[in-house]
Coordinates of C-alpha atoms in Angstrom, one line a residue:
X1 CA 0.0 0.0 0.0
X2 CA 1.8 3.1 -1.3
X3 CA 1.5 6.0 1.7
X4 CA -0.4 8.5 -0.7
X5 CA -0.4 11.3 1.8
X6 CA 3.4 11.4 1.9
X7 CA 3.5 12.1 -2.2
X8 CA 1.5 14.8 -2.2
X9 CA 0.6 16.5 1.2
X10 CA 2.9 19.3 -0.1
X11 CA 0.1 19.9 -2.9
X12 CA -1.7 22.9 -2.6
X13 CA -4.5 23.2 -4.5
X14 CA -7.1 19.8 -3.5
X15 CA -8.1 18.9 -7.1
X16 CA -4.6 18.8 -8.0
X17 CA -4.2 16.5 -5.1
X18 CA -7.4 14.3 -5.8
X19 CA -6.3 13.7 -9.4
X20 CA -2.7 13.3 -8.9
X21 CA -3.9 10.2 -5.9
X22 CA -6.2 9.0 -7.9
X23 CA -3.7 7.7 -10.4
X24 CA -0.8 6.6 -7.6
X25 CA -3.7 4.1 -7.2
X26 CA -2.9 2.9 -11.0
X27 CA 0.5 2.4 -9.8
X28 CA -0.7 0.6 -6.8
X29 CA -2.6 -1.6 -9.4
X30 CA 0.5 -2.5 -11.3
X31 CA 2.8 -2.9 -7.8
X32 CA -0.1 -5.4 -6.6
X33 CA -1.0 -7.2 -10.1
X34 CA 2.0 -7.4 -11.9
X35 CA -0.2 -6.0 -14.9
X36 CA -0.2 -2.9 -17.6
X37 CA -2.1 0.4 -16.8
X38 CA -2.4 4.3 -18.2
X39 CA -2.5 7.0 -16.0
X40 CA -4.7 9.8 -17.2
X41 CA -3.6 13.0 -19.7
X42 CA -2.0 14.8 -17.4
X43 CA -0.6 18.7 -18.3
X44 CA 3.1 19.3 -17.5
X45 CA 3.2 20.2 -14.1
X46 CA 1.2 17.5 -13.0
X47 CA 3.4 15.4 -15.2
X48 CA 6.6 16.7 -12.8
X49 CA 4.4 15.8 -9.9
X50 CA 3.4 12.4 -11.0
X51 CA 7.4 11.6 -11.9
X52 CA 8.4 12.2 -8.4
X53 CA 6.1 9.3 -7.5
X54 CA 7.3 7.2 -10.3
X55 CA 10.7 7.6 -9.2
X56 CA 10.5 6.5 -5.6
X57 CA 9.7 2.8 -7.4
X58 CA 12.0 3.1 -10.6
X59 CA 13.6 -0.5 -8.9
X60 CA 9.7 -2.0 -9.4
X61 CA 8.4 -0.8 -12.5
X62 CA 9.0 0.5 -16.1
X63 CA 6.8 3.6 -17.3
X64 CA 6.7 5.7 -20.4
X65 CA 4.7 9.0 -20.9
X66 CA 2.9 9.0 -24.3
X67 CA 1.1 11.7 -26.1
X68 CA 1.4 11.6 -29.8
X69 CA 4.9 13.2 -30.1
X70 CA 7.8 14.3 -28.7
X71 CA 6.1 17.8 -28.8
X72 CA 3.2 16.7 -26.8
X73 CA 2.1 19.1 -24.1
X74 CA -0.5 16.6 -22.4
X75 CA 0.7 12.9 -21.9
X76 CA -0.5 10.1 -19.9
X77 CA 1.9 7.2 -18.2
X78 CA 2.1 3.4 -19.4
X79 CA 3.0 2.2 -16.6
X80 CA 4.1 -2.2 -15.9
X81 CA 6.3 -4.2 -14.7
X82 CA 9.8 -4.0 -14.8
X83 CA 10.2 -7.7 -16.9
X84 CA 7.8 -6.4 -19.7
X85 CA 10.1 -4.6 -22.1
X86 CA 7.0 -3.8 -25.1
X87 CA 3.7 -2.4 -24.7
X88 CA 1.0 -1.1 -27.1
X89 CA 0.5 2.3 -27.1
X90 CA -3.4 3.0 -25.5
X91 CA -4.2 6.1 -27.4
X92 CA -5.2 6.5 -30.7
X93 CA -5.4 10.0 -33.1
X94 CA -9.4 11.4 -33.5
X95 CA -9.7 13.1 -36.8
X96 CA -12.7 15.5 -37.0
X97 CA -13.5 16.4 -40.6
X98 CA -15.8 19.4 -41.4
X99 CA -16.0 22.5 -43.4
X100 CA -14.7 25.2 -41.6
X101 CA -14.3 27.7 -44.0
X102 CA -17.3 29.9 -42.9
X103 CA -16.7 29.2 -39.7
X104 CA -13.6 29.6 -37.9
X105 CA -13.0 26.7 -35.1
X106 CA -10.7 27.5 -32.1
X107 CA -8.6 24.7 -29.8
X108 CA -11.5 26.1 -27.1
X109 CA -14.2 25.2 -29.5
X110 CA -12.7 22.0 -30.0
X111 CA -12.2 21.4 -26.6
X112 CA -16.1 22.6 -25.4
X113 CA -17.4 20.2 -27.8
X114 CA -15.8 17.0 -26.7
X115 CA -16.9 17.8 -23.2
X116 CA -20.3 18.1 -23.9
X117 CA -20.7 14.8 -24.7
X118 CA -19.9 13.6 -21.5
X119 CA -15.9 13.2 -21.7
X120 CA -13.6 14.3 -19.1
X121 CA -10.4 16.6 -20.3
X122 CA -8.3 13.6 -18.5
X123 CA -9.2 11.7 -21.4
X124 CA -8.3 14.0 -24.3
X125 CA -4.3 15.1 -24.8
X126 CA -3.6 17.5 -27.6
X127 CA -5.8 19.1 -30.0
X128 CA -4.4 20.4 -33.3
X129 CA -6.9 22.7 -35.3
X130 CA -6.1 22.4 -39.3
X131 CA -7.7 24.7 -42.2
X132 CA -9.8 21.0 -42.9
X133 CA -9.6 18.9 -40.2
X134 CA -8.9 18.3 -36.4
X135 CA -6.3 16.2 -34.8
X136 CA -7.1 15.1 -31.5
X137 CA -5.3 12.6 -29.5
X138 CA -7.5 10.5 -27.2
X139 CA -7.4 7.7 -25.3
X140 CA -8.4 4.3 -27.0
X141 CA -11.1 3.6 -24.4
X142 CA -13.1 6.5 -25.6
X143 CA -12.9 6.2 -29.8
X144 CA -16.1 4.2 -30.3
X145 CA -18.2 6.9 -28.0
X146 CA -16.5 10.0 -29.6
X147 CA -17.6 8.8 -33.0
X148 CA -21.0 7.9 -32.7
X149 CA -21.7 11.1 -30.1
X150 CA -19.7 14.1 -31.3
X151 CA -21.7 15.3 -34.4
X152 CA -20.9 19.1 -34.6
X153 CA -18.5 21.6 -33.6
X154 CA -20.3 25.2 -32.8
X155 CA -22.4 25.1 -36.2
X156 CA -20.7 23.0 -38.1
X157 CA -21.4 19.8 -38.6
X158 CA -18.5 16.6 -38.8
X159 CA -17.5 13.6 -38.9
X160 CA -15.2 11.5 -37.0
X161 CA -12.5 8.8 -38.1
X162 CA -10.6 6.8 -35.6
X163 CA -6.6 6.5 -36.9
X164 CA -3.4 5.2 -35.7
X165 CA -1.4 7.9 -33.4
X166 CA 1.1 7.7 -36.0
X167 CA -1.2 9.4 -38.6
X168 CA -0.9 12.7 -36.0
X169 CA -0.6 16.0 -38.0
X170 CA 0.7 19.1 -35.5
X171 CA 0.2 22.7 -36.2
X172 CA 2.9 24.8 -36.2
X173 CA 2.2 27.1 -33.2
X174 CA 1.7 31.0 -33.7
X175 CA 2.8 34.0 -31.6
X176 CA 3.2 37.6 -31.6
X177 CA 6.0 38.8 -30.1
X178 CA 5.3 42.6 -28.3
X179 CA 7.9 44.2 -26.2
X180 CA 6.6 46.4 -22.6
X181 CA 7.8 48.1 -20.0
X182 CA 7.2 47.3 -16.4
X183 CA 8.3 48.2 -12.9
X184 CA 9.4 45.2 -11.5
X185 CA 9.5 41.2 -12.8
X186 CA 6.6 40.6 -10.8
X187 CA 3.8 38.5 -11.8
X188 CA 0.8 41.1 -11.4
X189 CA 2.5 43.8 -13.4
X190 CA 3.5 41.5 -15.9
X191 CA -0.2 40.4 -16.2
X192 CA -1.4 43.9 -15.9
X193 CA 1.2 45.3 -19.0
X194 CA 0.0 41.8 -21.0
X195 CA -3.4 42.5 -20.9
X196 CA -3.8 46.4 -20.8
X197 CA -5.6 45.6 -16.9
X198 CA -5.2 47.9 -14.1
X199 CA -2.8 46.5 -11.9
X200 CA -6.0 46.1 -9.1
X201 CA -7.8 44.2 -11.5
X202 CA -4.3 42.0 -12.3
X203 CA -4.6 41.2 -8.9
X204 CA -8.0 40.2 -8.7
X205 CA -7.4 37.8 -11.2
X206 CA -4.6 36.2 -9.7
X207 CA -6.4 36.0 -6.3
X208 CA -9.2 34.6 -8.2
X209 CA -7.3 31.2 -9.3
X210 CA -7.2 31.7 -13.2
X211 CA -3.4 32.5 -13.5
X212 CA -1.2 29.3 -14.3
X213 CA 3.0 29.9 -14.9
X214 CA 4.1 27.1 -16.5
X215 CA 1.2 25.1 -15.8
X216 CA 1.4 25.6 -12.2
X217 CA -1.4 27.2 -10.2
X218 CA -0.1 30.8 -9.0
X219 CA -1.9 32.8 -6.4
X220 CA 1.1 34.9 -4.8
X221 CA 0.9 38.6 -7.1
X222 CA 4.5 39.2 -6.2
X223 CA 5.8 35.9 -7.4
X224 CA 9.2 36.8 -9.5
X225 CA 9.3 35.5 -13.1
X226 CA 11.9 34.5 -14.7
X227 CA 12.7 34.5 -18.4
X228 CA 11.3 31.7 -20.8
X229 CA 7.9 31.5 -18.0
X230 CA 4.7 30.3 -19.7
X231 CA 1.5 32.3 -18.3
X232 CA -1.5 31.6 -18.7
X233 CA -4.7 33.6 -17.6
X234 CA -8.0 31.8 -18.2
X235 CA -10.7 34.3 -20.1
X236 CA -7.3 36.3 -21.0
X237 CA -5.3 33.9 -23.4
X238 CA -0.9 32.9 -22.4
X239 CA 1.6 34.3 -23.3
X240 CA 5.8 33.2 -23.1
X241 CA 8.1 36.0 -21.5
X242 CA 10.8 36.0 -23.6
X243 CA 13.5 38.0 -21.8
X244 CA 14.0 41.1 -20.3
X245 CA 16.0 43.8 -22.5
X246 CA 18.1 46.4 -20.3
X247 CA 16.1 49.4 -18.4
X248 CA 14.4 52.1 -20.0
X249 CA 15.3 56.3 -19.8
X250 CA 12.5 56.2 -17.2
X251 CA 14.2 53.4 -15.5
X252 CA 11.7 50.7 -16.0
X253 CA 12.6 47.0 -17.5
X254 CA 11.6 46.2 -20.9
X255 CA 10.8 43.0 -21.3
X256 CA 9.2 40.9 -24.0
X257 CA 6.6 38.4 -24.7
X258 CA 5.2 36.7 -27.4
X259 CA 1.4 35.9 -27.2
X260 CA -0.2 33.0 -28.5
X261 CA -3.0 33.4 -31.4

């Protein structure tokens, strides 16, 4: 029985927690059973969370985290024992066909649609948005009920096709690159200059739990950032802060981001 508490009672934020316990169980399963089981998609940080885990029984198992790519921001864990040296991958690519042309469709668009239908975002990794088509990596389990239940995206109508991960097509990610000048490096005034906020309102949105740097919930206004951070601000968009450029004649420090599309 794997002390759970003693993973993850650093953890602030309780959801965070629940979801990162829930799948030590898996682990548990594989420690007990000696057989083959997938975490859940999991987002970067609570992929550095769920490694610290792994690694206090690296002597026990073997585990790979799979997502479609390299490149893959989500990924879930395979994880088995240490004697079983191939696995099938469990996910499989969801292509969404449709005619967008009249209609632009948006990763959130995407994203509100397949959850709608009754699917948790631990089951869905990456979703790539093309001029014709979707891309979206799922796992297997779900393929049959995203195909016969997902029948439009905003109002356009699709069609789904279940392919082999392999078939994955990414986008090539866009940004716009803006330089500012702010007081200090910390993370309301970076928001607030970001944004065009006040730097009250900056606050308020940090205190408010929608502010993530590099996938990490945030909720201290003063936290320092440092170069090469990932932000994001839900209802707001993200942004990547490039680097900080020398002072200004007013002796503020110019900085620059580069904001994602």
């Amino acid at each position: 029985m794997i002390d759970k508490n003693k993973y993850t009672s650093f953890i602030k934020q309780e959801d965070v927690r629940e979801f990162i316990i829930k799948n030590i169980s898996k682990l548990e399963g594989v420690l007990d059973n000696f057989d083959i089981r997938r975490t859940d998609f999991m987002n970067p940080y609570e992929q550095r969370l769920f490694i610290s885990v792994l690694n206090a029984f690296s002597n026990e198992i073997s585990c790979q985290a799979v997502g479609g790519n390299e490149n893959s921001e989500r990924k879930m864990f395979l994880i088995y024992p240490d004697y079983i040296y191939e696995v099938e991958l469990p996910i499989k690519l969801l292509r969404l066909y449709g005619n967008f042309k009249f209609e632009k469709i948006s990763h959130r668009d995407c994203l509100g649609a397949l959850m709608s239908v009754g699917i948790t975002r631990e089951k869905i990794g990456d979703i790539y948005v093309h001029k014709d088509f979707i891309d979206v990596v799922i796992d297997e389990a779900i393929g049959n009920y995203m195909i016969s239940n997902i029948t439009s995206i905003r109002h356009c109508s699709i069609k789904g096709k279940i392919l082999p991960i392999e078939e994955l097509t990414e986008t090539e990610i866009e940004l716009v690159k803006k330089d500012y000048s702010v007081s200090s490096l910390r993370l309301d005034n970076i928001i607030a200059e970001a944004f065009n906020l006040s730097r009250a309102s900056a606050i308020s949105v940090i205190k408010s739990e929608r502010v993530k740097v590099n996938y990490e919930p945030v909720f201290s206004q003063s936290k320092e950032i440092e170069e090469n951070s990932l932000i994001s601000v839900k209802g707001y968009g993200r942004f990547v802060f490039i680097s900080s450029n020398g002072l200004s004649k007013k002796g503020k420090i110019r900085i620059s981001l580069a904001h994602y599309k």
